Short mmCIF file of C-alpha atoms in Angstrom, two decimals:
data_model
loop_
_atom_site.label_atom_id
_atom_site.label_comp_id
_atom_site.label_asym_id
_atom_site.label_seq_id
_atom_site.Cartn_x
_atom_site.Cartn_y
_atom_site.Cartn_z
CA MET A 1 -33.38 -13.12 0.66
CA GLY A 2 -30.62 -10.90 -0.78
CA LEU A 3 -31.91 -7.75 1.06
CA LEU A 4 -32.05 -9.73 4.31
CA HIS A 5 -28.53 -11.14 3.73
CA ASP A 6 -27.10 -7.72 2.97
CA ALA A 7 -28.59 -6.17 6.08
CA VAL A 8 -27.25 -8.98 8.32
CA GLU A 9 -23.86 -8.69 6.67
CA ARG A 10 -23.75 -4.98 7.26
CA PHE A 11 -24.69 -5.48 10.90
CA ARG A 12 -21.87 -8.10 11.36
CA THR A 13 -19.42 -5.79 9.78
CA THR A 14 -20.55 -2.99 12.16
CA LEU A 15 -20.17 -5.20 15.16
CA LYS A 16 -16.73 -6.34 14.06
CA ALA A 17 -15.68 -2.70 13.65
CA TYR A 18 -16.59 -1.73 17.15
CA ALA A 19 -15.44 -5.00 18.78
CA GLY A 20 -12.17 -5.08 16.78
CA ASP A 21 -11.59 -7.45 13.86
CA GLU A 22 -8.45 -9.21 15.12
CA SER A 23 -8.01 -11.39 12.06
CA LEU A 24 -8.12 -8.40 9.76
CA MET A 25 -5.87 -6.33 11.76
CA GLN A 26 -3.22 -9.14 12.11
CA ALA A 27 -3.44 -9.90 8.37
CA ALA A 28 -2.72 -6.12 7.58
CA VAL A 29 0.17 -5.82 10.07
CA SER A 30 1.69 -9.07 9.05
CA ALA A 31 1.56 -8.19 5.24
CA CYS A 32 3.13 -4.87 5.82
CA ALA A 33 5.87 -6.43 8.11
CA ASN A 34 6.78 -9.11 5.65
CA VAL A 35 7.13 -6.63 2.84
CA ALA A 36 8.86 -3.94 4.89
CA VAL A 37 11.76 -6.19 6.00
CA ALA A 38 12.05 -8.04 2.72
CA ASP A 39 14.94 -5.93 1.47
CA GLY A 40 16.76 -6.36 4.82
CA GLU A 41 16.05 -2.88 6.20
CA LEU A 42 13.17 -1.13 7.79
CA MET A 43 12.68 2.53 6.93
CA SER A 44 10.68 4.82 9.28
CA GLU A 45 8.78 5.90 6.31
CA GLU A 46 7.67 2.24 5.69
CA PHE A 47 6.45 2.02 9.32
CA GLU A 48 4.46 5.21 8.97
CA THR A 49 2.99 4.25 5.68
CA ALA A 50 1.93 0.88 7.20
CA LEU A 51 0.24 2.60 10.11
CA ALA A 52 -1.46 5.18 7.98
CA GLY A 53 -2.71 2.57 5.52
CA ILE A 54 -3.95 0.26 8.27
CA ARG A 55 -5.72 3.01 10.07
CA ALA A 56 -7.56 4.04 6.79
CA ASN A 57 -9.40 0.78 7.01
CA PRO A 58 -12.76 1.80 8.84
CA ILE A 59 -13.15 -1.61 10.52
CA ILE A 60 -9.63 -1.52 11.98
CA GLU A 61 -9.70 2.23 12.76
CA LYS A 62 -12.86 1.91 14.92
CA GLY A 63 -11.72 -1.13 16.78
CA TYR A 64 -8.13 -0.30 17.46
CA ASP A 65 -6.24 2.88 18.81
CA SER A 66 -2.91 4.00 17.54
CA LEU A 67 -1.00 2.30 20.36
CA MET A 68 -2.52 -0.98 19.81
CA LEU A 69 -1.83 -0.83 16.05
CA GLU A 70 1.75 0.18 16.66
CA HIS A 71 2.31 -2.63 19.12
CA ALA A 72 0.79 -5.27 16.69
CA LEU A 73 3.01 -3.89 13.91
CA TYR A 74 6.10 -4.08 16.04
CA GLU A 75 5.29 -7.61 16.95
CA ALA A 76 4.68 -8.56 13.24
CA LEU A 77 8.12 -6.83 12.31
CA GLY A 78 9.79 -8.87 15.00
CA ARG A 79 8.36 -12.02 13.59
CA ALA A 80 9.27 -10.95 9.99
CA ARG A 81 13.00 -10.94 10.81
CA THR A 82 13.13 -14.81 10.79
CA ARG A 83 11.93 -17.42 8.30
CA ALA A 84 9.67 -18.98 10.87
CA GLY A 85 8.28 -15.60 11.79
CA ARG A 86 7.55 -14.74 8.15
CA ALA A 87 5.78 -18.05 7.82
CA GLU A 88 3.74 -17.29 10.86
CA ASN A 89 2.85 -13.88 9.38
CA LEU A 90 1.79 -15.64 6.12
CA VAL A 91 -0.63 -17.92 8.25
CA ARG A 92 -2.10 -14.70 9.82
CA ILE A 93 -2.56 -13.24 6.33
CA GLY A 94 -4.12 -16.38 5.01
CA ALA A 95 -6.62 -16.34 7.92
CA ILE A 96 -8.68 -13.84 5.82
CA ALA A 97 -8.39 -15.60 2.55
CA GLU A 98 -12.08 -16.42 2.53
CA ARG A 99 -13.19 -12.85 3.31
CA PRO A 100 -14.65 -10.51 0.69
CA GLU A 101 -12.20 -9.51 -2.07
CA GLU A 102 -12.37 -5.88 -1.03
CA GLN A 103 -10.86 -6.63 2.37
CA ARG A 104 -8.18 -8.88 0.93
CA ARG A 105 -7.35 -6.37 -1.81
CA ASN A 106 -7.03 -3.54 0.72
CA VAL A 107 -4.52 -5.61 2.80
CA PHE A 108 -2.52 -6.31 -0.30
CA LEU A 109 -2.51 -2.68 -1.52
CA VAL A 110 -1.44 -1.34 1.96
CA ALA A 111 1.50 -3.73 1.80
CA THR A 112 2.26 -2.56 -1.81
CA ASP A 113 2.37 1.06 -0.56
CA VAL A 114 4.94 0.01 2.12
CA ALA A 115 7.02 -1.78 -0.52
CA ASP A 116 6.88 1.20 -2.97
CA HIS A 117 8.94 3.72 -0.95
CA GLU A 118 12.01 3.53 -3.18
CA GLY A 119 10.45 1.34 -5.91
CA ILE A 120 9.47 -2.22 -5.53
CA GLY A 121 12.64 -4.19 -5.56
CA ARG A 122 13.18 -7.89 -6.38
CA GLU A 123 12.90 -8.89 -2.67
CA GLU A 124 9.86 -6.78 -2.05
CA HIS A 125 8.16 -8.14 -5.21
CA ALA A 126 8.76 -11.67 -4.00
CA ALA A 127 7.22 -10.76 -0.57
CA LEU A 128 4.22 -9.18 -2.31
CA ALA A 129 3.77 -12.37 -4.33
CA GLU A 130 3.76 -14.39 -1.17
CA VAL A 131 1.22 -11.97 0.42
CA GLY A 132 -0.94 -12.16 -2.73
CA ALA A 133 -0.91 -15.97 -2.71
CA ALA A 134 -1.86 -16.12 0.95
CA LEU A 135 -4.71 -13.83 0.19
CA ARG A 136 -5.72 -15.77 -2.90
CA LEU A 137 -5.27 -12.62 -5.06
CA ASP A 138 -3.41 -12.04 -8.39
CA GLY A 139 -0.85 -9.58 -7.06
CA ASN A 140 0.54 -8.72 -10.47
CA ALA A 141 -2.85 -7.85 -11.74
CA LEU A 142 -3.48 -5.58 -8.77
CA LEU A 143 -0.21 -3.82 -9.25
CA GLN A 144 -1.18 -3.12 -12.88
CA ARG A 145 -4.73 -2.08 -11.92
CA PHE A 146 -3.55 0.23 -9.09
CA PRO A 147 -0.22 1.74 -10.28
CA GLU A 148 1.88 4.13 -8.27
CA VAL A 149 0.29 7.52 -7.82
#
């Protein structure tokens, strides 16, 4: 049963990769956006880090071209500029809360890379805590396990 289940899961993942996993992509851009605007300013380096990190996910990379990802990130950033928009982004992040830990962890770590451009400040740490909670992850444990390089 385990071997069959693994084969079916790999097949489903492959299909999602080529069809585009909208929920995973929206979770990633939303997490990055909430963290990027947490300190009140958006640096171009944060935008580029978000895109590079999101593209590094093989499921997202196969399903979305650069323009689609940039557009989705711009929309998420627009939402993140208001309280209601940040809450909407958290809903999109939480949509993958039942996914495998690896997918949730990767979304959190991409957002962490965005936050860590000039060190993770108080506002960014709070945004990461919200992202971690939406993903049902222990963000502090992940920050300790995967320190800055």
